[in-house]
N, CA, C and O atoms as a MOPAC input file, in Angstrom:
PM7 MOZYME 1SCF
protein

 N    -16.86800 1    23.81500 1    35.07600 1
 C    -17.60600 1    22.67800 1    36.04800 1
 C    -18.51000 1    23.34000 1    36.17000 1
 O    -19.46100 1    22.57100 1    36.31600 1
 N    -18.97300 1    24.71100 1    36.22000 1
 C    -20.17300 1    25.05900 1    36.74500 1
 C    -20.83600 1    25.58700 1    35.85700 1
 O    -20.17700 1    25.43400 1    34.82800 1
 N    -22.03800 1    26.29000 1    35.56000 1
 C    -22.62800 1    26.87100 1    34.75500 1
 C    -23.84600 1    27.81100 1    34.62600 1
 O    -24.87700 1    27.23500 1    34.97300 1
 N    -23.99700 1    28.84600 1    34.30300 1
 C    -25.02500 1    29.61100 1    34.57500 1
 C    -26.23700 1    28.91100 1    33.92900 1
 O    -26.05500 1    28.34500 1    32.85100 1
 N    -27.61400 1    28.90000 1    34.57100 1
 C    -28.71100 1    28.30000 1    34.10900 1
 C    -29.46000 1    29.12100 1    33.12200 1
 O    -30.12400 1    28.60600 1    32.22200 1
 N    -29.33800 1    30.49100 1    33.31300 1
 C    -30.16900 1    31.80300 1    32.89800 1
 C    -29.43800 1    32.92400 1    32.28700 1
 O    -29.20700 1    33.85600 1    33.05700 1
 N    -28.98100 1    33.05400 1    30.95600 1
 C    -28.18900 1    34.03300 1    30.61600 1
 C    -28.77300 1    35.44900 1    30.50200 1
 O    -28.23400 1    36.50000 1    30.15300 1
 N    -30.69800 1    35.03900 1    31.10400 1
 C    -31.36000 1    36.63500 1    31.10800 1
 C    -30.86100 1    37.28500 1    32.29700 1
 O    -30.71100 1    38.50300 1    32.39300 1
 N    -30.54500 1    36.23300 1    33.42300 1
 C    -30.62100 1    37.00100 1    34.93900 1
 C    -29.85700 1    38.10700 1    34.85200 1
 O    -30.47100 1    39.13800 1    35.12600 1
 N    -28.25400 1    38.29300 1    34.44300 1
 C    -27.91100 1    39.84800 1    34.92000 1
 C    -28.13300 1    40.65400 1    34.21600 1
 O    -27.93000 1    41.78900 1    34.64800 1
 N    -28.50400 1    40.55800 1    33.19900 1
 C    -29.79000 1    41.53300 1    32.56300 1
 C    -30.98800 1    41.93800 1    33.09800 1
 O    -31.38500 1    43.08400 1    32.88900 1
 N    -31.67100 1    41.09700 1    33.81300 1
 C    -32.55800 1    41.79900 1    35.19500 1
 C    -32.37500 1    41.81100 1    35.95300 1
 O    -33.25200 1    42.23300 1    36.70700 1
 N    -30.80900 1    41.28200 1    36.66700 1
 C    -30.11200 1    42.28400 1    37.82300 1
 C    -29.88300 1    43.70300 1    37.66700 1
 O    -30.01100 1    44.63100 1    38.46600 1
 N    -29.48200 1    43.66100 1    36.35400 1
 C    -29.46600 1    45.07500 1    36.03100 1
 C    -30.36200 1    46.22400 1    35.61800 1
 O    -30.21200 1    47.43100 1    35.80700 1
 N    -31.29400 1    45.58300 1    35.03300 1
 C    -32.46000 1    46.18400 1    35.36500 1
 C    -33.34800 1    46.99100 1    36.30900 1
 O    -33.79600 1    48.13400 1    36.20900 1
 N    -33.51500 1    45.70300 1    37.61600 1
 C    -33.63800 1    45.74700 1    38.66400 1
 C    -32.97000 1    46.59100 1    39.93900 1
 O    -33.35300 1    46.80900 1    41.08800 1
 N    -31.64100 1    47.00300 1    39.08300 1
 C    -30.96500 1    47.95300 1    39.97600 1
 C    -31.06200 1    49.60400 1    39.33500 1
 O    -30.98200 1    50.77600 1    39.70500 1
 N    -31.21500 1    49.05000 1    38.52500 1
 C    -31.46400 1    51.10800 1    37.19700 1
 C    -32.57700 1    51.04800 1    38.29700 1
 O    -32.36900 1    51.76900 1    39.27200 1
 N    -33.88100 1    50.20200 1    38.29500 1
 C    -35.26000 1    50.90700 1    38.30500 1
 C    -35.50100 1    50.83300 1    39.89100 1
 O    -36.53400 1    51.29100 1    40.37800 1
 N    -34.32700 1    50.13100 1    40.81200 1
 C    -34.77700 1    50.45800 1    42.10400 1
 C    -35.46100 1    49.33900 1    42.70000 1
 O    -35.59500 1    49.32400 1    43.92300 1
 N    -35.87500 1    48.47400 1    42.04600 1
 C    -37.41900 1    47.42200 1    42.28900 1
 C    -36.76400 1    46.59500 1    43.66800 1
 O    -35.58600 1    46.85500 1    43.91000 1
 N    -37.26500 1    45.89900 1    44.31700 1
 C    -36.35800 1    44.84600 1    45.05800 1
 C    -37.12500 1    43.36000 1    44.44500 1
 O    -38.09200 1    43.44100 1    43.68900 1
 N    -36.51700 1    41.93700 1    44.90700 1
 C    -36.79400 1    41.02900 1    44.72300 1
 C    -37.82900 1    40.48000 1    45.58100 1
 O    -37.99100 1    40.57500 1    46.79700 1
 N    -38.47700 1    39.90100 1    44.70100 1
 C    -39.78400 1    39.12100 1    45.36400 1
 C    -39.76700 1    37.39400 1    45.54700 1
 O    -38.71800 1    36.86300 1    45.18100 1
 N    -40.41600 1    36.84500 1    45.87000 1
 C    -40.08500 1    35.40200 1    45.97800 1
 C    -40.54700 1    34.70600 1    44.90700 1
 O    -40.26300 1    33.53200 1    44.67000 1
 N    -41.52100 1    35.66700 1    44.00700 1
 C    -42.07000 1    35.25800 1    42.36100 1
 C    -40.74900 1    35.55900 1    41.51700 1
 O    -40.56800 1    34.92100 1    40.48100 1
 N    -39.80500 1    36.53400 1    41.94100 1
 C    -38.69600 1    37.07100 1    40.88400 1
 C    -37.89300 1    37.74800 1    41.87800 1
 O    -38.02400 1    38.90300 1    42.28400 1
 N    -37.05300 1    36.88400 1    42.21200 1
 C    -35.79500 1    37.17900 1    43.32400 1
 C    -35.07300 1    37.58400 1    42.44700 1
 O    -35.14800 1    37.21600 1    41.27500 1
 N    -34.15300 1    38.52200 1    42.96300 1
 C    -32.47200 1    39.54300 1    42.74000 1
 C    -31.70000 1    38.30600 1    42.50200 1
 O    -31.88000 1    37.19100 1    42.99300 1
 N    -30.95200 1    38.64200 1    41.79500 1
 C    -29.73900 1    37.19700 1    41.38000 1
 C    -28.38000 1    38.23000 1    42.66400 1
 O    -28.16500 1    39.44200 1    42.70300 1
 N    -27.61600 1    36.85600 1    43.69300 1
 C    -27.37600 1    37.40500 1    44.17600 1
 C    -25.47600 1    37.29800 1    43.31900 1
 O    -25.14600 1    36.37100 1    42.57900 1
 N    -24.33600 1    38.75000 1    43.79100 1
 C    -23.04400 1    38.20500 1    43.21900 1
 C    -22.46400 1    36.93000 1    43.45400 1
 O    -23.01000 1    36.34700 1    44.39100 1
 N    -21.30300 1    36.14600 1    42.77700 1
 C    -20.93100 1    35.03700 1    42.79700 1
 C    -19.94900 1    34.89900 1    42.68900 1
 O    -19.45500 1    35.39700 1    41.67700 1
 N    -19.22100 1    34.30000 1    43.44600 1
 C    -17.04200 1    34.21600 1    42.67500 1
 C    -17.60900 1    32.35300 1    42.73800 1
 O    -18.54900 1    31.77100 1    43.28100 1
 N    -16.52100 1    31.95600 1    41.92300 1
 C    -16.52500 1    30.45000 1    42.14200 1
 C    -15.10400 1    29.90700 1    41.59700 1
 O    -14.78300 1    30.40500 1    40.51800 1
 N    -13.97500 1    28.75000 1    42.28100 1
 C    -12.90500 1    29.06800 1    41.84600 1
 C    -12.84500 1    27.48100 1    42.02000 1
 O    -13.79900 1    26.80300 1    42.40000 1
 N    -11.43700 1    26.93400 1    41.65000 1
 C    -11.64200 1    25.87800 1    42.72800 1
 C     -9.81800 1    25.76500 1    43.03600 1
 O     -8.84200 1    26.05100 1    42.34200 1
 N     -9.96300 1    25.26600 1    44.26600 1
 C     -9.25900 1    24.99100 1    45.50000 1
 C     -8.40000 1    23.50500 1    45.68300 1
 O     -8.82900 1    22.63900 1    46.44600 1
 N     -7.25200 1    23.33800 1    44.96000 1
 C     -7.43900 1    21.83700 1    45.30600 1
 C     -8.76100 1    21.07400 1    44.62600 1
 O     -9.38700 1    21.30600 1    43.59200 1
 N     -8.94300 1    19.80200 1    45.93500 1
 C     -9.85600 1    19.01100 1    45.25400 1
 C    -10.92900 1    19.33900 1    45.41900 1
 O    -11.62400 1    18.32800 1    45.52200 1
 N    -11.61700 1    20.39900 1    45.52600 1
 C    -12.59400 1    20.92800 1    45.83600 1
 C    -12.97500 1    22.52300 1    45.46500 1
 O    -12.19400 1    23.47300 1    45.51000 1
 N    -14.58200 1    22.55400 1    45.03700 1
 C    -14.79000 1    23.79400 1    44.59000 1
 C    -15.23100 1    24.55900 1    45.41900 1
 O    -15.77800 1    24.04400 1    46.39400 1
 N    -15.16000 1    25.93700 1    45.34300 1
 C    -15.68400 1    26.82000 1    46.50100 1
 C    -16.81100 1    27.99600 1    46.11000 1
 O    -16.42100 1    28.48300 1    45.04800 1
 N    -17.48200 1    28.35100 1    46.34000 1
 C    -18.27200 1    29.51800 1    45.95200 1
 C    -18.93400 1    30.14600 1    46.62300 1
 O    -19.95400 1    29.67700 1    47.12900 1
 N    -18.39800 1    31.80500 1    46.87700 1
 C    -18.86700 1    32.61000 1    47.76700 1
 C    -20.18600 1    34.00400 1    47.20600 1
 O    -20.09800 1    34.80700 1    46.27700 1
 N    -21.07400 1    33.84100 1    48.01400 1
 C    -22.01500 1    34.56500 1    47.97100 1
 C    -22.12400 1    35.80500 1    48.55000 1
 O    -22.04800 1    35.91200 1    49.77400 1
 N    -22.34100 1    37.03400 1    47.63200 1
 C    -22.86100 1    38.02300 1    48.55700 1
 C    -24.21400 1    38.20000 1    49.25600 1
 O    -25.19100 1    38.46200 1    48.55500 1
 N    -24.33300 1    38.08800 1    50.45700 1
 C    -25.08000 1    38.41000 1    51.24100 1
 C    -25.30400 1    39.27500 1    52.63500 1
 O    -25.98700 1    38.95800 1    53.60800 1
 N    -24.15700 1    41.00300 1    52.32900 1
 C    -24.25300 1    41.15300 1    53.85200 1
 C    -25.64200 1    42.08800 1    53.88900 1
 O    -26.23800 1    42.80600 1    53.08600 1
 N    -25.85000 1    41.58600 1    55.56100 1
 C    -27.13800 1    42.12600 1    56.24200 1
 C    -27.73300 1    41.02300 1    56.31400 1
 O    -28.72700 1    41.01700 1    57.04000 1
 N    -27.36400 1    39.74000 1    55.62000 1
 C    -28.80600 1    38.64200 1    56.03100 1
 C    -28.85300 1    37.87600 1    57.00900 1
 O    -27.89600 1    37.10700 1    57.09100 1
 N    -29.70100 1    37.79400 1    57.86800 1
 C    -29.63700 1    37.01700 1    59.15800 1
 C    -29.33600 1    35.26500 1    58.31000 1
 O    -29.80100 1    34.84000 1    57.25200 1
 N    -28.59600 1    34.74300 1    59.08900 1
 C    -28.25400 1    33.00000 1    58.85900 1
 C    -29.41800 1    32.49500 1    58.43200 1
 O    -29.71900 1    32.06900 1    57.31700 1
 N    -30.13900 1    32.59200 1    59.55600 1
 C    -31.67000 1    31.97400 1    59.49900 1
 C    -32.63900 1    32.11600 1    58.27600 1
 O    -33.52400 1    31.28300 1    58.08000 1
 N    -32.42300 1    33.31000 1    57.37500 1
 C    -33.05400 1    33.30500 1    56.21900 1
 C    -32.52100 1    33.01500 1    54.86700 1
 O    -33.01000 1    33.20300 1    53.75300 1
 N    -31.45000 1    32.53500 1    55.23000 1
 C    -30.84800 1    31.51900 1    54.21500 1
 C    -31.20800 1    30.33400 1    53.87800 1
 O    -31.48700 1    29.65900 1    54.86900 1
 N    -31.33600 1    29.71200 1    52.75200 1
 C    -32.03900 1    28.38000 1    52.58900 1
 C    -31.32900 1    28.26200 1    50.96000 1
 O    -31.42100 1    28.93400 1    49.93300 1
 N    -30.56900 1    26.99100 1    51.37800 1
 C    -29.70800 1    26.14300 1    50.68700 1
 C    -30.32500 1    24.54200 1    49.85000 1
 O    -30.54200 1    23.50800 1    50.48200 1
 N    -30.47700 1    24.66400 1    48.64000 1
 C    -30.89200 1    23.47400 1    48.03400 1
 C    -30.50700 1    22.35000 1    46.92100 1
 O    -30.82200 1    22.74300 1    45.79800 1
 N    -30.12800 1    21.52800 1    46.92400 1
 C    -29.71500 1    20.75900 1    45.96200 1
 C    -30.62300 1    19.59700 1    45.44900 1
 O    -31.09700 1    18.64500 1    46.06900 1
 N    -30.72000 1    19.92800 1    44.21800 1
 C    -31.86900 1    18.66300 1    43.94700 1
 C    -30.84200 1    17.97500 1    42.30500 1
 O    -30.19300 1    18.73500 1    41.58600 1
 N    -30.90200 1    17.19100 1    42.18100 1
 C    -30.27600 1    16.64700 1    41.31700 1
 C    -28.87600 1    17.06200 1    41.01300 1
 O    -27.84600 1    16.68700 1    41.57300 1
 N    -29.00000 1    17.78200 1    40.16500 1
 C    -27.32000 1    18.66700 1    40.07100 1
 C    -27.56900 1    20.07300 1    40.03800 1
 O    -26.54400 1    20.73200 1    39.86200 1
 N    -28.64400 1    20.74000 1    40.15600 1
 C    -28.87200 1    22.27300 1    40.41600 1
 C    -28.96600 1    22.20600 1    42.06500 1
 O    -29.53700 1    21.52100 1    42.91300 1
 N    -27.88800 1    23.54400 1    41.99400 1
 C    -28.06900 1    23.88300 1    43.92000 1
 C    -28.70500 1    25.62200 1    43.42600 1
 O    -28.62500 1    26.45000 1    42.51900 1
 N    -29.20000 1    25.43800 1    44.46600 1
 C    -30.37500 1    26.78200 1    44.74800 1
 C    -30.12600 1    26.92600 1    46.34400 1
 O    -30.34100 1    26.23300 1    47.33900 1
 N    -29.37900 1    28.59400 1    45.97100 1
 C    -29.22300 1    29.58000 1    47.45900 1
 C    -30.31900 1    31.14400 1    47.18100 1
 O    -30.23600 1    32.03200 1    46.33300 1
 N    -31.38300 1    30.90200 1    48.42800 1
 C    -32.46700 1    31.77800 1    48.50700 1
 C    -32.16700 1    32.43500 1    49.98000 1
 O    -31.92800 1    31.76800 1    50.98600 1
 N    -32.22800 1    33.96600 1    49.91400 1
 C    -32.27200 1    34.63600 1    50.86300 1
 C    -33.15100 1    35.82800 1    50.99600 1
 O    -33.53600 1    36.48700 1    50.03000 1
 N    -33.44400 1    36.06800 1    52.20600 1
 C    -34.20800 1    37.34900 1    52.41600 1
 C    -33.74200 1    38.32100 1    53.26800 1
 O    -33.33200 1    38.12800 1    54.41300 1
 N    -33.82400 1    39.52200 1    52.60300 1
 C    -33.15600 1    40.30700 1    53.69000 1
 C    -34.51500 1    41.40400 1    53.72200 1
 O    -35.13100 1    41.70100 1    52.69900 1
 N    -34.83100 1    41.90700 1    55.01400 1
 C    -35.85900 1    42.53100 1    55.31000 1
 C    -35.50800 1    44.09300 1    56.31300 1
 O    -34.53000 1    44.18700 1    57.05500 1
 N    -36.39700 1    45.04300 1    56.14000 1
 C    -35.90000 1    46.21500 1    56.45600 1
 C    -35.48800 1    46.21100 1    58.41400 1
 O    -36.12500 1    45.64300 1    59.30100 1
 N    -34.34400 1    46.98200 1    58.52700 1
 C    -34.79600 1    47.10900 1    60.25900 1
 C    -35.24200 1    48.11800 1    60.63500 1
 O    -34.65900 1    49.08300 1    60.14100 1
 N    -36.16600 1    48.40300 1    61.41600 1
 C    -36.79500 1    49.52300 1    61.84500 1
 C    -36.45200 1    49.77100 1    63.48600 1
 O    -37.39800 1    49.80700 1    64.27300 1
 N    -35.54000 1    49.88300 1    63.80500 1
 C    -35.05600 1    49.71500 1    65.00000 1
 C    -36.24000 1    50.93500 1    66.11800 1
 O    -36.15000 1    50.84100 1    67.34200 1
 N    -37.14900 1    51.87200 1    65.54000 1
 C    -38.31400 1    52.29300 1    66.36100 1
 C    -38.69900 1    52.96600 1    65.43400 1
 O    -38.28600 1    53.44200 1    64.37600 1
 N    -39.89600 1    52.89700 1    66.25500 1
 C    -41.79200 1    53.25300 1    65.49400 1
 C    -41.42300 1    54.51700 1    64.39900 1
 O    -41.71600 1    54.55600 1    63.20300 1
 N    -40.74100 1    55.45600 1    65.14300 1
 C    -40.55200 1    57.17000 1    64.80800 1
 C    -39.38900 1    57.22800 1    63.67100 1
 O    -39.14900 1    58.34500 1    63.21200 1
 N    -38.68800 1    56.18100 1    63.20500 1
 C    -38.12400 1    56.55500 1    62.01300 1
 C    -38.30000 1    56.77400 1    61.19400 1
 O    -39.07400 1    56.03600 1    60.58400 1
 N    -37.72100 1    57.98800 1    60.48500 1
 C    -37.88300 1    58.29200 1    59.12500 1
 C    -36.83400 1    58.45300 1    58.00100 1
 O    -35.89900 1    59.24500 1    57.88200 1
 N    -37.23300 1    57.56000 1    57.30000 1
 C    -35.61100 1    57.65900 1    56.38600 1
 C    -35.57900 1    58.76900 1    55.00200 1
 O    -36.26500 1    59.37800 1    54.18000 1
 N    -34.31200 1    58.50300 1    55.44900 1
 C    -33.44400 1    59.84100 1    54.51900 1
 C    -32.91400 1    59.15600 1    53.64800 1
 O    -33.03000 1    59.79600 1    52.60200 1
 N    -32.24800 1    57.96100 1    53.40900 1
 C    -31.74900 1    57.54100 1    52.03200 1
 C    -31.74300 1    55.92300 1    52.61400 1
 O    -31.48800 1    55.54700 1    53.75800 1
 N    -32.03200 1    55.28800 1    51.68100 1
 C    -32.13200 1    53.84900 1    51.66900 1
 C    -31.56600 1    53.37400 1    50.29100 1
 O    -32.48900 1    53.33200 1    49.47700 1
 N    -30.19800 1    52.95000 1    49.66900 1
 C    -29.56900 1    52.20200 1    48.93300 1
 C    -29.72100 1    50.95600 1    49.08600 1
 O    -30.15000 1    50.36000 1    48.09800 1
 N    -29.40800 1    50.06600 1    50.45000 1
 C    -29.23100 1    48.75600 1    50.18900 1
 C    -30.31600 1    48.20900 1    49.55100 1
 O    -31.41600 1    48.74400 1    49.69400 1
 N    -30.15000 1    46.95800 1    48.68300 1
 C    -31.35600 1    46.39500 1    48.54400 1
 C    -31.99200 1    45.30500 1    49.06500 1
 O    -31.49000 1    44.18000 1    49.06500 1
 N    -33.20600 1    45.60400 1    49.56700 1
 C    -33.75500 1    44.62900 1    50.38500 1
 C    -34.92300 1    43.60600 1    49.54300 1
 O    -35.44600 1    44.01700 1    48.50800 1
 N    -35.16200 1    42.61900 1    49.95800 1
 C    -36.04600 1    41.70400 1    49.71500 1
 C    -35.79700 1    39.90600 1    49.11100 1
 O    -34.81200 1    39.48600 1    49.71800 1
 N    -36.06900 1    39.36900 1    48.65200 1
 C    -35.52800 1    37.78500 1    47.95800 1
 C    -34.41900 1    38.33400 1    46.99500 1
 O    -34.33100 1    39.17100 1    46.09600 1
 N    -33.29700 1    37.07100 1    47.90200 1
 C    -32.04700 1    37.30500 1    46.16100 1
 C    -32.03900 1    35.46900 1    45.88200 1
 O    -31.97700 1    34.45200 1    46.57200 1
 N    -32.11100 1    35.72800 1    44.86300 1
 C    -31.41800 1    33.65500 1    44.49700 1
 C    -30.65800 1    33.79300 1    43.56300 1
 O    -30.50000 1    34.76000 1    42.81800 1
 N    -30.04600 1    32.56900 1    43.59200 1
 C    -29.01300 1    32.11500 1    42.44400 1
 C    -28.87300 1    30.55100 1    41.84800 1
 O    -28.08600 1    29.89500 1    42.53000 1
 N    -29.14700 1    30.20400 1    41.32400 1
 C    -28.99600 1    29.22400 1    40.67800 1
 C    -27.94000 1    28.61900 1    40.07400 1
 O    -27.43900 1    29.22700 1    39.12900 1
 N    -27.39700 1    27.38500 1    40.44300 1
 C    -26.16400 1    27.15100 1    39.08600 1
 C    -26.19700 1    25.66200 1    39.24500 1
 O    -26.43100 1    24.97800 1    40.24200 1
 N    -25.85200 1    25.27100 1    37.78300 1
 C    -25.92200 1    23.64600 1    37.48500 1
 C    -24.63400 1    23.41500 1    38.07600 1
 O    -23.64800 1    24.06900 1    37.73700 1
 N    -24.58900 1    22.19000 1    39.25400 1
 C    -23.34900 1    21.67900 1    39.12700 1
 C    -22.87300 1    20.53000 1    38.31500 1
 O    -23.71400 1    19.63400 1    38.25400 1
 N    -21.67800 1    20.27600 1    37.62000 1
 C    -21.24200 1    19.07700 1    37.08700 1
 C    -21.64700 1    17.43200 1    37.17000 1
 O    -22.72000 1    16.96700 1    37.55400 1
 N    -21.14800 1    17.12600 1    36.96900 1
 C    -21.62000 1    15.20800 1    37.30500 1
 C    -19.68200 1    15.24900 1    38.00700 1
 O    -19.25500 1    14.37900 1    38.76700 1
 N    -19.06200 1    16.12000 1    37.64000 1
 C    -17.69900 1    15.74800 1    38.39500 1
 C    -17.61800 1    16.91100 1    39.92400 1
 O    -16.67700 1    17.48200 1    40.47500 1
 N    -18.49300 1    16.88400 1    40.08000 1
 C    -18.59900 1    17.37700 1    41.81700 1
 C    -19.30500 1    16.51500 1    42.50900 1
 O    -19.99200 1    15.72300 1    41.86300 1
 N    -19.31600 1    16.45600 1    43.74800 1
 C    -20.07700 1    15.44700 1    44.99500 1
 C    -21.06500 1    16.59000 1    45.89200 1
 O    -20.64100 1    17.19000 1    46.88000 1
 N    -22.38400 1    16.74100 1    45.36000 1
 C    -22.96500 1    17.67300 1    46.04300 1
 C    -23.33700 1    16.58300 1    47.61900 1
 O    -23.89900 1    17.28400 1    48.46000 1
 N    -23.24500 1    15.92900 1    47.83400 1
 C    -23.55500 1    14.89600 1    48.96200 1
 C    -22.23000 1    15.71900 1    49.94500 1
 O    -22.69500 1    15.95700 1    51.05900 1
 N    -21.26000 1    16.03500 1    49.87000 1
 C    -20.50400 1    16.51700 1    50.51400 1
 C    -20.40100 1    18.24300 1    50.55600 1
 O    -19.43300 1    18.84100 1    51.02400 1
 N    -21.42600 1    18.79800 1    50.05600 1
 C    -21.54100 1    20.53800 1    50.37200 1
 C    -21.18900 1    20.59000 1    51.78900 1
 O    -21.53500 1    19.87800 1    52.73200 1
 N    -20.38200 1    21.65100 1    51.70700 1
 C    -20.57700 1    22.48600 1    53.51800 1
 C    -20.61000 1    23.64400 1    53.32500 1
 O    -19.86300 1    23.99900 1    52.41300 1
 N    -21.17000 1    24.41800 1    53.79900 1
 C    -21.79700 1    25.86300 1    54.34000 1
 C    -20.86200 1    26.79400 1    55.59300 1
 O    -21.01200 1    26.47400 1    56.77200 1
 N    -20.30500 1    27.46900 1    55.37200 1
 C    -20.12600 1    28.69100 1    56.25600 1
 C    -20.43500 1    30.27700 1    56.02400 1
 O    -20.14600 1    30.86300 1    54.98000 1
 N    -20.94000 1    30.76700 1    56.93000 1
 C    -21.60300 1    31.98700 1    56.65600 1
 C    -20.74200 1    32.84000 1    57.70700 1
 O    -20.72300 1    32.41800 1    58.86300 1
 N    -19.91900 1    34.18300 1    57.35200 1
 C    -19.10100 1    34.96300 1    58.02300 1
 C    -18.96000 1    36.70100 1    57.40100 1
 O    -18.74200 1    36.90300 1    56.20700 1
 N    -19.07100 1    37.49200 1    58.09100 1
 C    -18.77500 1    38.64300 1    57.50500 1
 C    -19.60300 1    38.84100 1    56.28600 1
 O    -19.04900 1    39.53800 1    55.43600 1
 N    -21.43200 1    38.16900 1    55.82200 1
 C    -21.98200 1    38.94100 1    55.33500 1
 C    -21.81900 1    37.68800 1    54.12000 1
 O    -22.84900 1    37.29000 1    53.57600 1
 N    -20.48100 1    37.09600 1    53.73300 1
 C    -20.34500 1    36.04900 1    53.05300 1
 C    -20.67500 1    34.72600 1    53.20600 1
 O    -20.17500 1    34.05600 1    54.11000 1
 N    -21.93500 1    34.00900 1    51.94900 1
 C    -21.93700 1    32.74000 1    52.39100 1
 C    -20.99000 1    31.51200 1    52.04300 1
 O    -20.77700 1    31.88000 1    50.88800 1
 N    -20.34900 1    30.48400 1    52.13800 1
 C    -18.58800 1    30.18000 1    51.45600 1
 C    -19.15100 1    28.76100 1    50.98100 1
 O    -18.44400 1    27.89300 1    51.49200 1
 N    -20.12900 1    28.22200 1    50.21700 1
 C    -19.91300 1    27.03900 1    49.71400 1
 C    -19.24700 1    25.79700 1    49.50900 1
 O    -19.64800 1    25.27000 1    48.47100 1
 N    -18.22000 1    25.00300 1    50.21800 1
 C    -17.38200 1    24.08200 1    49.06800 1
 C    -17.82200 1    22.68000 1    48.96100 1
 O    -18.09800 1    21.89400 1    49.86800 1
 N    -17.83600 1    22.52900 1    47.81400 1
 C    -18.33400 1    21.36600 1    46.86200 1
 C    -16.91400 1    20.32300 1    46.71700 1
 O    -15.96200 1    20.63100 1    46.00000 1
 N    -16.96900 1    19.12300 1    47.48500 1
 C    -15.65900 1    18.23500 1    47.10400 1
 C    -15.81900 1    17.84400 1    45.79800 1
 O    -17.00400 1    17.68900 1    45.50400 1
 N    -14.81800 1    17.57300 1    44.66600 1
 C    -14.53800 1    17.21700 1    43.62800 1
 C    -15.15600 1    15.64100 1    44.01200 1
 O    -15.31100 1    15.32700 1    45.19200 1
 N    -15.45000 1    14.80100 1    43.01800 1
 C    -16.29600 1    13.61400 1    43.11700 1
 C    -14.87700 1    12.74200 1    42.97000 1
 O    -13.89300 1    13.25900 1    42.44200 1
 N    -14.86100 1    11.57600 1    43.40800 1
 C    -13.20800 1    10.61700 1    43.25500 1
 C    -13.20500 1    10.15900 1    42.02200 1
 O    -12.14700 1     9.73700 1    41.55600 1
 N    -14.42500 1    10.15500 1    41.23300 1
 C    -14.17500 1     9.48900 1    39.86200 1
 C    -13.57000 1    10.73800 1    38.93700 1
 O    -12.85500 1    10.49400 1    37.96600 1
 N    -13.87000 1    11.90100 1    39.26900 1
 C    -13.23400 1    13.11100 1    38.40500 1
 C    -11.79600 1    13.59400 1    38.72800 1
 O    -11.31500 1    14.59200 1    38.19200 1
 N    -11.05000 1    12.73000 1    39.75400 1
 C     -9.74200 1    12.80000 1    40.26100 1
 C     -9.02300 1    12.70100 1    39.40300 1
 O     -9.51700 1    12.07700 1    38.46400 1
 N     -7.39800 1    13.24300 1    39.15200 1
 C     -7.02300 1    12.06000 1    38.68300 1
 C     -6.37900 1    11.15600 1    38.90700 1
 O     -5.99400 1    11.01400 1    40.06800 1
 N     -6.10800 1    10.46300 1    38.18800 1
 C     -5.26500 1     9.02400 1    38.81700 1
 C     -4.06200 1     8.35400 1    37.81100 1
 O     -4.04700 1     8.53800 1    36.59400 1
 N     -3.24200 1     7.69100 1    38.41600 1
 C     -2.23800 1     7.05900 1    37.69700 1
 C     -2.66300 1     5.52700 1    37.28900 1
 O     -3.19200 1     4.70500 1    38.03700 1
 N     -2.27200 1     5.33800 1    35.81400 1
 C     -3.04800 1     4.29600 1    35.42000 1
 C     -1.49300 1     3.04200 1    35.10100 1
 O     -0.38200 1     3.14800 1    34.58300 1
 N     -1.97900 1     2.37300 1    35.50800 1
 C     -0.35700 1     0.91100 1    35.65100 1
 C     -0.39500 1     0.71400 1    34.03000 1
 O     -1.35600 1     0.80700 1    33.26600 1
 N      1.21300 1     0.35800 1    33.71600 1
 C      0.82200 1    -0.08900 1    32.65300 1
 C      1.52500 1    -1.64900 1    32.35300 1
 O      2.70300 1    -1.98400 1    32.48100 1
 N      0.64600 1    -2.25000 1    32.02300 1
 C      1.47200 1    -3.91600 1    32.33500 1
 C      2.56000 1    -4.44100 1    30.94600 1
 O      2.67900 1    -3.51500 1    30.14400 1
 N      2.82300 1    -4.86800 1    30.80900 1
 C      3.83100 1    -5.45100 1    29.56500 1
 C      3.77700 1    -6.93800 1    29.59600 1
 O      3.77100 1    -7.59400 1    30.63800 1
 N      3.72700 1    -7.55600 1    28.09000 1
 C      4.07700 1    -8.97400 1    28.60900 1
 C      5.63200 1    -8.92900 1    27.99600 1
 O      6.24900 1    -8.09100 1    27.33900 1
 N      6.09300 1   -10.78300 1    28.75700 1
 C      6.96700 1   -11.13500 1    28.65800 1
 C      7.37600 1   -11.37100 1    27.02600 1
 O      6.96800 1   -12.37400 1    26.44200 1
 N      8.13000 1   -10.46300 1    26.41400 1
 C      8.48500 1   -10.81500 1    24.77500 1
 C      9.73500 1   -12.10300 1    24.92900 1
 O      9.94300 1   -12.71600 1    23.88200 1
 N     10.33200 1   -12.41500 1    25.82100 1
 C     11.26600 1   -13.44500 1    25.30600 1
 C     10.62200 1   -14.94700 1    25.40500 1
 O     11.29100 1   -15.98000 1    25.41200 1
 N      9.14100 1   -14.87000 1    25.48400 1
 C      9.13600 1   -16.13100 1    25.48600 1
 C      8.67900 1   -16.93100 1    24.11500 1
 O      7.88900 1   -16.33900 1    23.37800 1
 N      9.08200 1   -18.09100 1    23.78200 1
 C      9.07700 1   -17.75900 1    22.49600 1
 C      7.94600 1   -18.91300 1    21.94600 1
 O      8.06000 1   -19.94800 1    22.60300 1
 N      7.30300 1   -18.96000 1    21.31500 1
 C      6.05200 1   -19.39900 1    20.50800 1
 C      6.51000 1   -20.59700 1    19.95700 1
 O      7.42600 1   -20.58500 1    19.13600 1
 N      5.87200 1   -21.82200 1    20.38700 1
 C      6.06100 1   -23.18400 1    19.75400 1
 C      4.35700 1   -23.25600 1    19.07200 1
 O      3.19700 1   -22.85500 1    19.17200 1
 N      5.72400 1   -24.46600 1    18.03100 1
 C      5.11400 1   -24.41900 1    16.46000 1
 C      4.09000 1   -25.77600 1    16.58500 1
 O      3.41200 1   -26.12900 1    15.62000 1

């Protein structure tokens, strides 16, 4: 029920990781995502460790879900001399096309321990339902 919108994003992510570049607003770094169905809802979990919840933006336009976040460097003091910096900084983004069987109006978001969790309910029209079978009374006689 979910589709990746850009097949080359993973290649871009690997290239950025290899070259050590950071994401920008014009070319954000993709964020890792897990997605699964649990009962009557889809659950999507985005890894965003160290991101302030105020720096996360979630948008839905038509069926396109966009999650953007920015992780800025932490400078606890002015006289800091970095010895090692491996945690990626910059802008992170992910776009996911939602199928018509999901209800984007009912999306809820929760951010805990560096993981953004979105819950998207399955639309009523997509849920399985029983169809009643009617039968005709075969005992009626047809008059000529």
